[in-house]
Coordinates of C-alpha atoms and ligand atoms in Angstrom, one line a residue:
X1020 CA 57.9 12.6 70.3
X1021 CA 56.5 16.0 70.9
X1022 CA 53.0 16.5 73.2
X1023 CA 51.0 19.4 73.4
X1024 CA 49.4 19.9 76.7
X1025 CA 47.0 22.7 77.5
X1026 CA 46.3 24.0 80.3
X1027 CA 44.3 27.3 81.9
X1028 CA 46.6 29.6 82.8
X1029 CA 46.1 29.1 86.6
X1030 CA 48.7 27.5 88.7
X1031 CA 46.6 24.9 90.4
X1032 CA 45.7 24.1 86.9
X1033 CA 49.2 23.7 85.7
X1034 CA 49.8 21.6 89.0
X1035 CA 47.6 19.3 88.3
X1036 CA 48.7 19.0 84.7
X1037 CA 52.6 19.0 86.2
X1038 CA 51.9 16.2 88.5
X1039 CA 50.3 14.0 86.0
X1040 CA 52.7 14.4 83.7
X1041 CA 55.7 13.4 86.4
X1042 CA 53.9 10.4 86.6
X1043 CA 53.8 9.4 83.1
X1044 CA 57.8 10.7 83.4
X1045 CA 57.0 12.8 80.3
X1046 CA 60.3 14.8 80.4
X1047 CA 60.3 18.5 80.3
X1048 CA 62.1 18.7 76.8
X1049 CA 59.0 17.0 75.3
X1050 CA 55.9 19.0 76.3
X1051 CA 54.5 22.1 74.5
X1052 CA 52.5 23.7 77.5
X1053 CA 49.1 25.6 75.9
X1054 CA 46.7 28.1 77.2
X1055 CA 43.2 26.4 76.2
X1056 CA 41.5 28.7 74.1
X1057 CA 44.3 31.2 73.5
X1058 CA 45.5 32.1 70.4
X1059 CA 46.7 29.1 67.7
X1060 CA 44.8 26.6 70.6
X1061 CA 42.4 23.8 69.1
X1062 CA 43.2 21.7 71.6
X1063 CA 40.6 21.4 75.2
X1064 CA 41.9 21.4 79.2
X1065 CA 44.1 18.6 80.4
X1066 CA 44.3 16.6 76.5
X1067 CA 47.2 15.6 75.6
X1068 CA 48.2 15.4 71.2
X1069 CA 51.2 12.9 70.1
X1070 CA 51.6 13.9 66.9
X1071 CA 48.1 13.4 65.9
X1072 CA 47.1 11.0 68.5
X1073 CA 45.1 12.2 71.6
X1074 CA 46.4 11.4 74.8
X1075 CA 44.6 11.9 77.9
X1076 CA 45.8 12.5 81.8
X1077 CA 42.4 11.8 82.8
X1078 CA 43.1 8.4 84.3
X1079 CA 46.2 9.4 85.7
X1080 CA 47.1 9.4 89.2
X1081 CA 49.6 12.3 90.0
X1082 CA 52.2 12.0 90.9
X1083 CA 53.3 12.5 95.0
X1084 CA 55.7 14.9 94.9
X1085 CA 57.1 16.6 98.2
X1086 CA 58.2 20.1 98.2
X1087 CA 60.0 22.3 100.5
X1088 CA 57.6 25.5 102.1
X1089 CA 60.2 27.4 100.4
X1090 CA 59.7 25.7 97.0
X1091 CA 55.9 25.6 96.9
X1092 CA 56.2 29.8 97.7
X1093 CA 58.4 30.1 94.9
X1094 CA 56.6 28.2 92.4
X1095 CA 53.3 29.6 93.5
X1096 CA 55.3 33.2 92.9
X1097 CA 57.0 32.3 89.7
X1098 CA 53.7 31.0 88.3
X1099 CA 52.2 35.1 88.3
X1100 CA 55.5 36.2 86.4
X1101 CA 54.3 37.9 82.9
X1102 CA 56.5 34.9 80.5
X1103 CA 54.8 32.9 78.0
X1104 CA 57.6 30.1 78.6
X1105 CA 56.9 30.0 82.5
X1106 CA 54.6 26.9 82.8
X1107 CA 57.9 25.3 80.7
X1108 CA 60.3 26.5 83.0
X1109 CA 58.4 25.7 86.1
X1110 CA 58.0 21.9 84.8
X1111 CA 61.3 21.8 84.2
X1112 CA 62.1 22.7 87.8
X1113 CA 59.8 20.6 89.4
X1114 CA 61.0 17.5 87.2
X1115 CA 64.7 18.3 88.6
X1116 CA 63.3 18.1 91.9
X1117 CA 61.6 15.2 91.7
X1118 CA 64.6 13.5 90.1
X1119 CA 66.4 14.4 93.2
X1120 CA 68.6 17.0 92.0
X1121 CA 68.2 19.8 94.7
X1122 CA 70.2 22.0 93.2
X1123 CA 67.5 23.0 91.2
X1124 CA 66.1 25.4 94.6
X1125 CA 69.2 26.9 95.2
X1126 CA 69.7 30.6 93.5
X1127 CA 73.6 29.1 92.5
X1128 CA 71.8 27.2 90.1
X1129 CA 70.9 28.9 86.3
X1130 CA 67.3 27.8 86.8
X1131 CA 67.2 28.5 90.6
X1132 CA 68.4 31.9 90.0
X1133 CA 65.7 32.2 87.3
X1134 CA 63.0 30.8 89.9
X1135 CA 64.2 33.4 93.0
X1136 CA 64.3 36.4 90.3
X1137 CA 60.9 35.5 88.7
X1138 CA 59.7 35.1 92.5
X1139 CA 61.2 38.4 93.2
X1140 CA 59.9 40.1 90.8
X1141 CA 56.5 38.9 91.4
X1142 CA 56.2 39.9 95.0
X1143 CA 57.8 42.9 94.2
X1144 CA 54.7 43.8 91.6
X1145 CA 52.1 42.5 94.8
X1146 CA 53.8 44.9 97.1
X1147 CA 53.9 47.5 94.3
X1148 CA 49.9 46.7 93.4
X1149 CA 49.1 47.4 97.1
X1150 CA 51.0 50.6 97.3
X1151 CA 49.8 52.4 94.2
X1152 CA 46.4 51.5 93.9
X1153 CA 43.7 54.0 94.0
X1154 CA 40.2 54.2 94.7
X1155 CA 38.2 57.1 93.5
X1156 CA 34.6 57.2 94.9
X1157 CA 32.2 56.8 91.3
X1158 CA 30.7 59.4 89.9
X1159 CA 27.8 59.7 92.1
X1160 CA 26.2 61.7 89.3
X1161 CA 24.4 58.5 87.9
X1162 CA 20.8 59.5 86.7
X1163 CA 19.2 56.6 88.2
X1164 CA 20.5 55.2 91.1
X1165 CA 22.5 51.5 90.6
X1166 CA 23.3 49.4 93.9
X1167 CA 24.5 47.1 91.3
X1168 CA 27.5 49.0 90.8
X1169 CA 30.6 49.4 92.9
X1170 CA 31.4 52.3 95.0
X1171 CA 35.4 52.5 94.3
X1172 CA 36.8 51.9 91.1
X1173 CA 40.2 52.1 90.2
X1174 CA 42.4 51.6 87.3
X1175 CA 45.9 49.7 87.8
X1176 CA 48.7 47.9 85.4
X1177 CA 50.5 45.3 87.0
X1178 CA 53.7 44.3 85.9
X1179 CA 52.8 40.6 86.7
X1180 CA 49.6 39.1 86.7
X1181 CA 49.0 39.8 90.7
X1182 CA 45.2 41.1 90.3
X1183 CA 43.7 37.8 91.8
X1184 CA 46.7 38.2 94.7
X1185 CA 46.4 41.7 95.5
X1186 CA 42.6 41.7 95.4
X1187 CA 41.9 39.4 98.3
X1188 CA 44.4 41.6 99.8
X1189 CA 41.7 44.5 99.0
X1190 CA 38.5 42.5 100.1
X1191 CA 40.0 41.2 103.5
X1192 CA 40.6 45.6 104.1
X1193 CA 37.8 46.6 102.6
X1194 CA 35.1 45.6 104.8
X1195 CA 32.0 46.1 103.3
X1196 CA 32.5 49.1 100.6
X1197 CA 32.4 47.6 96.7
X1198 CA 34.7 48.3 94.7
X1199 CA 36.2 47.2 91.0
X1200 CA 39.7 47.2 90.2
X1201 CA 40.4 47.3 86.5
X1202 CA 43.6 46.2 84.8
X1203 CA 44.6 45.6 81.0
X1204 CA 44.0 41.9 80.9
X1205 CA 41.2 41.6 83.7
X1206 CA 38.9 43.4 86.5
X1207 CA 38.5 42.4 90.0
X1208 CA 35.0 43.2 92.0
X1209 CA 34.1 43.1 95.4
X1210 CA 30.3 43.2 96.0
X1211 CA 30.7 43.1 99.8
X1212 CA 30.5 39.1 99.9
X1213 CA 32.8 38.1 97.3
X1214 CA 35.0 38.3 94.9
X1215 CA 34.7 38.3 91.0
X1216 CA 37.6 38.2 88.6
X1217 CA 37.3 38.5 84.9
X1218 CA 40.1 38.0 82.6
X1219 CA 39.5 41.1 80.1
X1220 CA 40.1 44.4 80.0
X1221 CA 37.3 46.5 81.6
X1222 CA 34.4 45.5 83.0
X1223 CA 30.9 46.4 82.3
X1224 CA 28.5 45.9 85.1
X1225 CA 25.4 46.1 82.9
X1226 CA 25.4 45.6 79.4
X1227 CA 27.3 48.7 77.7
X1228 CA 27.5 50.5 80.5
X1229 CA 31.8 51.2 81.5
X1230 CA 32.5 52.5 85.0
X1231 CA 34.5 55.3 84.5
X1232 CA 36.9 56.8 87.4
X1233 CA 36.1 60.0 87.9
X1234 CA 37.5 62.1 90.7
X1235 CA 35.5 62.9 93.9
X1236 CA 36.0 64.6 97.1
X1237 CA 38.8 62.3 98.9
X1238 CA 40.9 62.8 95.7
X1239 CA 40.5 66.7 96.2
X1240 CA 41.7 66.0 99.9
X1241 CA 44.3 64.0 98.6
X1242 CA 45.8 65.8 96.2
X1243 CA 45.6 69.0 97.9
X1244 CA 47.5 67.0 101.0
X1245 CA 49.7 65.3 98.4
X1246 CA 50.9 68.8 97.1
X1247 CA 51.4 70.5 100.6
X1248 CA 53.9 68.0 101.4
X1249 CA 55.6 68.5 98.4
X1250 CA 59.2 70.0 99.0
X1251 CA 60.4 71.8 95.8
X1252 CA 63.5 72.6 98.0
X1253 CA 63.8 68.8 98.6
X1254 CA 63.2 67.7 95.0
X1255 CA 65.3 64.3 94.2
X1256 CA 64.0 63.3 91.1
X1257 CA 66.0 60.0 91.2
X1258 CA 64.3 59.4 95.3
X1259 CA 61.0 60.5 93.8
X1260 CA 60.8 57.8 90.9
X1261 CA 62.1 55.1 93.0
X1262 CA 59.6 56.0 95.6
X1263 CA 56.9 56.1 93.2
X1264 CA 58.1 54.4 89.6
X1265 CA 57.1 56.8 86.9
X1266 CA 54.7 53.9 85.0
X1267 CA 52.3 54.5 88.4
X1268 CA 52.1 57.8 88.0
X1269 CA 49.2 57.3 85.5
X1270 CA 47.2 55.3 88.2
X1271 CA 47.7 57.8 90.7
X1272 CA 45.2 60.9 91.4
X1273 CA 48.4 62.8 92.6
X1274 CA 50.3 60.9 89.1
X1275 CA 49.1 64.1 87.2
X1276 CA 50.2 67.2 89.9
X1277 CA 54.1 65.6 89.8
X1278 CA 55.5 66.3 86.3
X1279 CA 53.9 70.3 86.9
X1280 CA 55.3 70.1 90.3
X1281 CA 59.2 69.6 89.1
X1282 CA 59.1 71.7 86.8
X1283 CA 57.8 74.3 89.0
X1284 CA 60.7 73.3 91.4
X1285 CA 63.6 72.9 88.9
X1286 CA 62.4 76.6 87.3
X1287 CA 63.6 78.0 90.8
X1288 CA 60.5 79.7 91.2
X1289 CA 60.2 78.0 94.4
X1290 CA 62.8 78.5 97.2
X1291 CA 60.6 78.0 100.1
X1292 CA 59.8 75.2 102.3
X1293 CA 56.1 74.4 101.1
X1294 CA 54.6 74.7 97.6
X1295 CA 53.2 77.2 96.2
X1296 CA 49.6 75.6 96.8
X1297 CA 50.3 75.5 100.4
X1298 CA 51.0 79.7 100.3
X1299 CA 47.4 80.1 98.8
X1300 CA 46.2 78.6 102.4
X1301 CA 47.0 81.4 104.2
X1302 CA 49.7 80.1 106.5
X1303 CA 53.3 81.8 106.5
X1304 CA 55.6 81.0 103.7
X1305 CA 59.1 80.6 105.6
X1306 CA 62.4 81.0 104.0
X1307 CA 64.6 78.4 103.9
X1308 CA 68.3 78.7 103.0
X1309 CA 68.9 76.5 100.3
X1310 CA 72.3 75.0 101.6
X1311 CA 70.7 73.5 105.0
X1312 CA 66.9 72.9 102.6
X1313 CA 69.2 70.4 100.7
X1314 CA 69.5 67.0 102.5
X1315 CA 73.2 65.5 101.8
X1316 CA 71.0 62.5 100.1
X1317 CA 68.0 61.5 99.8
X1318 CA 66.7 58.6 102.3
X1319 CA 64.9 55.5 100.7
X1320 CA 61.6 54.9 102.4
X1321 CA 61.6 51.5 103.0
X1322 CA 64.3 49.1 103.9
X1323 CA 63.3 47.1 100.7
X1324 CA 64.1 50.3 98.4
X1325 CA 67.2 50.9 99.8
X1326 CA 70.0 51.3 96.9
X1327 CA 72.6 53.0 100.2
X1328 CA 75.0 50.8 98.9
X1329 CA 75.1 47.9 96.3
X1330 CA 74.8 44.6 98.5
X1331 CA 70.4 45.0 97.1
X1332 CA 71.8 43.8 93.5
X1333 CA 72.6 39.9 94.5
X1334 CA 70.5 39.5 97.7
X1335 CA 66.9 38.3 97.1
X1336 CA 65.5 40.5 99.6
X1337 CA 66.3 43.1 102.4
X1338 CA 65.9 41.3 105.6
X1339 CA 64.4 43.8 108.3
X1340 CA 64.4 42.9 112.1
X1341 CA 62.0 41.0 113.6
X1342 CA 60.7 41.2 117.6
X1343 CA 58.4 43.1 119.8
X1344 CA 58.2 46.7 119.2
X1345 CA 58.8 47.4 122.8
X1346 CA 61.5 44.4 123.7
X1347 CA 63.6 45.1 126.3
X1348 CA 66.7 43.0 124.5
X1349 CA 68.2 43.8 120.9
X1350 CA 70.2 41.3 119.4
X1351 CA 72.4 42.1 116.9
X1352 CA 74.1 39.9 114.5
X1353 CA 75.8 40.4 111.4
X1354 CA 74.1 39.6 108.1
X1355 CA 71.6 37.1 106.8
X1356 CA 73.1 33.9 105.6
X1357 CA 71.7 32.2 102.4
X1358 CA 68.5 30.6 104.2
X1359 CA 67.3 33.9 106.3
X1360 CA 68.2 35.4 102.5
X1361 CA 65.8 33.3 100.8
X1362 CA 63.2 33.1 104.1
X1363 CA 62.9 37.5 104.6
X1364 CA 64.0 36.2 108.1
X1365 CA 66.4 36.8 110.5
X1366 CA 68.6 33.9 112.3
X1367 CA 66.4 30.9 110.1
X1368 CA 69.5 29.0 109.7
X1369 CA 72.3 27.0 111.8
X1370 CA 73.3 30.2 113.5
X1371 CA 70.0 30.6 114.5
X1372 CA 69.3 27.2 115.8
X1373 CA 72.5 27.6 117.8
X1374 CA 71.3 31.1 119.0
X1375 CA 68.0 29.6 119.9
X1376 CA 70.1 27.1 122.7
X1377 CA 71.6 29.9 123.9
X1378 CA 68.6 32.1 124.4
X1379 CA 66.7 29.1 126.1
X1380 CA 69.8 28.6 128.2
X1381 CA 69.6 31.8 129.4
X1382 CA 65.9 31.9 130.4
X1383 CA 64.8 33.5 127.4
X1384 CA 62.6 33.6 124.5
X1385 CA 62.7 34.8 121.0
X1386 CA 59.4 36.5 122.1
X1387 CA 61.1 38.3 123.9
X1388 CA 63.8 39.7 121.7
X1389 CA 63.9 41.8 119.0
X1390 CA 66.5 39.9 116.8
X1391 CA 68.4 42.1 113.5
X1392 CA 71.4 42.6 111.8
X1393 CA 74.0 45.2 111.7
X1394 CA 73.9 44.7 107.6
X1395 CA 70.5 43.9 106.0
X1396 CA 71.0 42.2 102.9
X1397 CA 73.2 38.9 102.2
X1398 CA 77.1 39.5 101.0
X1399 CA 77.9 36.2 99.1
X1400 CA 80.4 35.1 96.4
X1401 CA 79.9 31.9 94.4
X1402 CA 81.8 28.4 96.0
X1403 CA 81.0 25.9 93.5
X1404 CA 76.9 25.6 93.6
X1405 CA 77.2 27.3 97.0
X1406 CA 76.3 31.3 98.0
X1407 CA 79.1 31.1 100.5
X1408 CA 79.2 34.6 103.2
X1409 CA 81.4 37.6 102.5
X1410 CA 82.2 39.5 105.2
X1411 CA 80.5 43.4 104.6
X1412 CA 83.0 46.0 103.8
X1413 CA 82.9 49.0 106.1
X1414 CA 81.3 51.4 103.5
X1415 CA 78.3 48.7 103.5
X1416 CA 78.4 48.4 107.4
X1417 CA 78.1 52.3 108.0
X1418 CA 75.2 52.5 104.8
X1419 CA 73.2 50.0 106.9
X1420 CA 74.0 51.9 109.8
X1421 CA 71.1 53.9 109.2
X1422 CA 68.2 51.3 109.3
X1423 CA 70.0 49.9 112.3
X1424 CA 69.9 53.4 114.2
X1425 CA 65.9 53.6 113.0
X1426 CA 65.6 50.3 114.8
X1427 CA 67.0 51.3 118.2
X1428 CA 65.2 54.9 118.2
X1429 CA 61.8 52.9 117.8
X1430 CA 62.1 49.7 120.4
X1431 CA 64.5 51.5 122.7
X1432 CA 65.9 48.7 124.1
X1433 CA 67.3 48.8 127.2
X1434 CA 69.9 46.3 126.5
X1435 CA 71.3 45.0 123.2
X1436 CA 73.9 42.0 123.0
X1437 CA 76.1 41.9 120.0
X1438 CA 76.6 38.9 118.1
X1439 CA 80.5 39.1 116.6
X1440 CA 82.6 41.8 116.1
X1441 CA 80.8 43.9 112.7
X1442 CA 77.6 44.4 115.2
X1443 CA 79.6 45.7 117.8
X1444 CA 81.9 47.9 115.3
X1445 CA 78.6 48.9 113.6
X1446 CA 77.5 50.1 117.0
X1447 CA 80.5 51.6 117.8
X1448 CA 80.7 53.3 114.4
X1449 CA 84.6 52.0 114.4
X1450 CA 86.1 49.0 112.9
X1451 CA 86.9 46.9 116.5
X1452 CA 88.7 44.0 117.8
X1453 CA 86.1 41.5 119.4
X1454 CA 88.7 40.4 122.0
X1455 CA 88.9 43.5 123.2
X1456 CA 85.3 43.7 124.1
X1457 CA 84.5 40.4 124.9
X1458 CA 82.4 39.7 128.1
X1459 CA 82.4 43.7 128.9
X1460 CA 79.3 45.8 129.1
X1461 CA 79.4 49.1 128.0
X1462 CA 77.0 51.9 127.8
X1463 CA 76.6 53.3 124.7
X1464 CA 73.7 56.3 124.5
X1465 CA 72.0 55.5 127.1
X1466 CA 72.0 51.6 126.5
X1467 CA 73.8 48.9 127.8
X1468 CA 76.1 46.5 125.5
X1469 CA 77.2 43.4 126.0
X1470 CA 79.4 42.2 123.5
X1471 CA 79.8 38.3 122.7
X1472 CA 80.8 36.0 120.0
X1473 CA 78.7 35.1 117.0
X1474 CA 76.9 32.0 116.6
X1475 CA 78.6 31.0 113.2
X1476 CA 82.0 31.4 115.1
X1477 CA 80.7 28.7 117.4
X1478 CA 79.6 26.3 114.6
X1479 CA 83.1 26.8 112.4
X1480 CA 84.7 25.1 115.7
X1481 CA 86.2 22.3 114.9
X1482 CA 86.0 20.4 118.1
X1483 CA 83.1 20.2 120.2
X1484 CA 84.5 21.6 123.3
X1485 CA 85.2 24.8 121.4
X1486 CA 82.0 25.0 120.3
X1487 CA 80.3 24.2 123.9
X1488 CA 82.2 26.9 125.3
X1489 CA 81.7 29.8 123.1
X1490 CA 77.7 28.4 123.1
X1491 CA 78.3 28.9 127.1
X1492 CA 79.7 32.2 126.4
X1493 CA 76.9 33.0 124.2
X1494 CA 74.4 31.6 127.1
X1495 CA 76.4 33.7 129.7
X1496 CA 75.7 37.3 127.8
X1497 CA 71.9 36.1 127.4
X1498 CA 71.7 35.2 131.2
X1499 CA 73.5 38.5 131.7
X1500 CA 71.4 41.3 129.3
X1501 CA 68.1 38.9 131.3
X1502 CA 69.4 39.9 134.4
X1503 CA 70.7 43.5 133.4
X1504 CA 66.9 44.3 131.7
X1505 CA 65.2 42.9 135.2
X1506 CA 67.0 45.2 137.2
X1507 CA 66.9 48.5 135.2
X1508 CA 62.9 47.4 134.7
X1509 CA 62.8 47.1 138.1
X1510 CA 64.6 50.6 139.2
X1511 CA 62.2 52.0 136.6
X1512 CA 59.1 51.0 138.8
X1513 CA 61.0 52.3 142.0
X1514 CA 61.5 55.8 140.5
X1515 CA 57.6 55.8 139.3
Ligands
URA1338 N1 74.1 35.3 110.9 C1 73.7 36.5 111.2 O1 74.5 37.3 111.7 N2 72.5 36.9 111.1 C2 71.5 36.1 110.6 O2 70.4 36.5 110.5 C3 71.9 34.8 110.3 C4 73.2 34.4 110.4

């Protein structure tokens, strides 16, 4: 038996399809998922064909399918990756599930791993959407006025279909100003009230009349800022197109001054600190030697771009810090385990939940703490269907070092407890022995550390009097840093 479903190519469409179809049990294998009305489609929404016989789902009750948060972000995710087999796949994973087989959500699995990269990619693209889009004011040249027409229009490819995503993300930043963006399959517009989105590739707003980006005032500003930050002496061609991905550039008002820009640099002509726009400005072109002009590497810009060492490859995501920006308390543990992996979160899992005793023990409240790691993407190696940890190397420790030292030069902590022995060692810029430190306070820079066991060491206990007294000990550093933050708070106001 073979059935040909079709389907728009929405998500909540195919949901609704999916869940009918559980309930029919119609196994994955069977079903030929269809766009209605794309190409070699003769057959209408939500109809099935067996063979030549028309089936409908109209009288069937989904089924009631219950998802983890996780899954139903994944799915939703997956569902915007650019595959013509994706409505398959994502049946085929939701029909696992429902059959009980878990595995299926797990990134040890060949089609969970297939879900998280899909999902990866896709919020990759949204982030990328965001960060590269450009408005240009429209040519305000118009013969006759049109208030019918947007303001901003810009011209963007996504890699995945993320236009719907990232324009709400547009409209809710907005405010009032209109804008269109325009993309190869489809064009978003924002008339100041809502939202339009057209699947096709540009937009006209009257009848044969294209809105054309054309460059205006802000661009000039831009580009002329863009250009003055330039550093020829700086140039890292490999930083540059990770920062901004070569198949942006054409998006970009600035896309256009970069290609000019290093060749300029790599002819040598420049060996100054500014370009050679900025000399035109009449401000003082300083020399620069060239060995202290040359940075030993190039830094990534954001922790999610960071390729300092190669943990990036099998993690799903970086997973940044999380707290007040002004905490009086760091925490710092060691790594993300497979659920703060998967959840962009630090301390999600067991170790968490045990932390969370500990802090409320002590008085506290993840409110009031700024909670990270000393390494910020997940070391794993495969146990059976399992991501089981790996302890970071060294190498990876002291490459992470850097986001870690970014974190404690912005919220300035005035106390930070360290969770095991790699947060203390990555503190200490050493490899250390835990027993050594255990209990003590030390100051390092200016800060005061208090060094105690990790929450995972607590669970791994096999008795539960082991693990009741290094959660006391865990308690007894909270209570402690509480204490230790009150007082130095507290001396601060006495010397004001
Ligand atoms: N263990 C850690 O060290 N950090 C986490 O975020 C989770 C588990």
């Amino acid at each position: 038996m073979h059935i040909v479903v079709a389907i728009e190519d929405t998500f909540a469409s195919w949901r609704e399809t999916a869940l009918k179809a559980l309930a029919q049990h119609v196994a994955p294998e069977v079903i030929d998922w269809r766009i209605a009305g794309g190409e070699n489609n003769h057959v209408d929404s939500h109809t099935l064909f067996d063979g030549d016989a028309v089936a409908s789902f109209a009288s069937t009750a989904p089924a009631e399918v219950r998802i983890s948060r996780d899954l139903a972000e994944l799915l939703k995710d997956a569902a915007l990756y650019r595959d013509t087999t994706r409505w398959a796949f994502l049946y085929r994973v939701l029909w696992r599930w429902h059959g009980g087989d878990r595995a299926v959500a797990s990134p040890a699995d060949a089609d969970g791993a297939r879900l998280y990269k899909m999902a990866k990619a896709v919020r990759r693209a949204k982030h990328d959407m965001i960060a590269y889009v450009r408005f240009r004011l429209r040519d305000a040249s118009d013969a006759e006025p049109a208030p019918d027409l947007p303001e901003y229009v810009a011209w963007y490819e996504p890699e995945h279909d993320v236009l719907a995503w990232s324009a709400e993300h547009f409209a809710r930043r907005m405010g009032r100003s209109t804008w269109l963006i325009s993309t190869p399959d489809g064009a978003a517009w924002w008339d100041g009230n809502a939202l339009r989105l057209e699947r096709r590739s540009t937009r006209s707003t009257r009848s044969g009349d294209h809105v054309s980006p054309t460059a205006d005032e802000a661009e000039a500003l831009w580009l002329a800022y863009y250009r003055s930050t330039f550093n020829p002496a700086r140039l890292n061609e490999t930083a540059l197109e990770q920062h901004m991905p070569v198949r942006f550039w054409k998006g970009l008002p600035e896309g256009r001054l970069i290609p000019s820009m290093i060749s300029e640099a790599k002819s040598g002509a420049q060996r100054v600190a500014q370009a050679s726009g900025v000399g035109v400005l009449g401000g003082k072109s300083v020399p620069v030697d060239a060995q202290s002009a040359q940075p030993a590497r190039q830094q990534p810009s954001t922790l999610d771009a960071c390729r300092r060492c190669e943990l990036w490859r099998h993690a799903t995501q970086a997973v940044d810090g999380i707290g007040p920006a002004d905490a009086r308390i760091m925490l710092i543990g060691e790594q993300p385990g497979d659920q703060e992996d998967l959840a962009g979160k630090p301390f999600v899992g067991p170790a968490g939940r045990l932390l969370d005793i500990a802090i409320e023990r002590a008085g506290l409240s993840r409110d009031d703490l700024y909670l990270t790691n000393a390494v910020k993407h997940f070391k794993w190696m495969l146990r059976g269907k399992r991501r089981q940890h790996k302890t970071a190397a060294q190498q990876e420790i002291d490459a992470c070092g850097y986001w870690l030292e970014r974190e404690l030069d912005r919220v300035k902590p005035a106390v930070v407890v360290t969770l095991g022995a790699t947060a203390l060692g990555a503190l200490l810029h050493e490899k250390i022995s835990l027993s050594d430190y255990i209990d003590r306070t030390l100051d390092v820079g200016g800060m005061q550390v208090i060094a105690t066991w990790h929450p995972s060491y607590a669970l791994r206990q096999q008795h539960d009097d082991g693990r009741e007294r290094l959660l006391a000990a865990i308690a007894a550093a909270l209570t402690r840093a509480r204490e230790l933050a009150d007082a130095l708070r507290k001396r601060q106001h006495a010397s004001h």
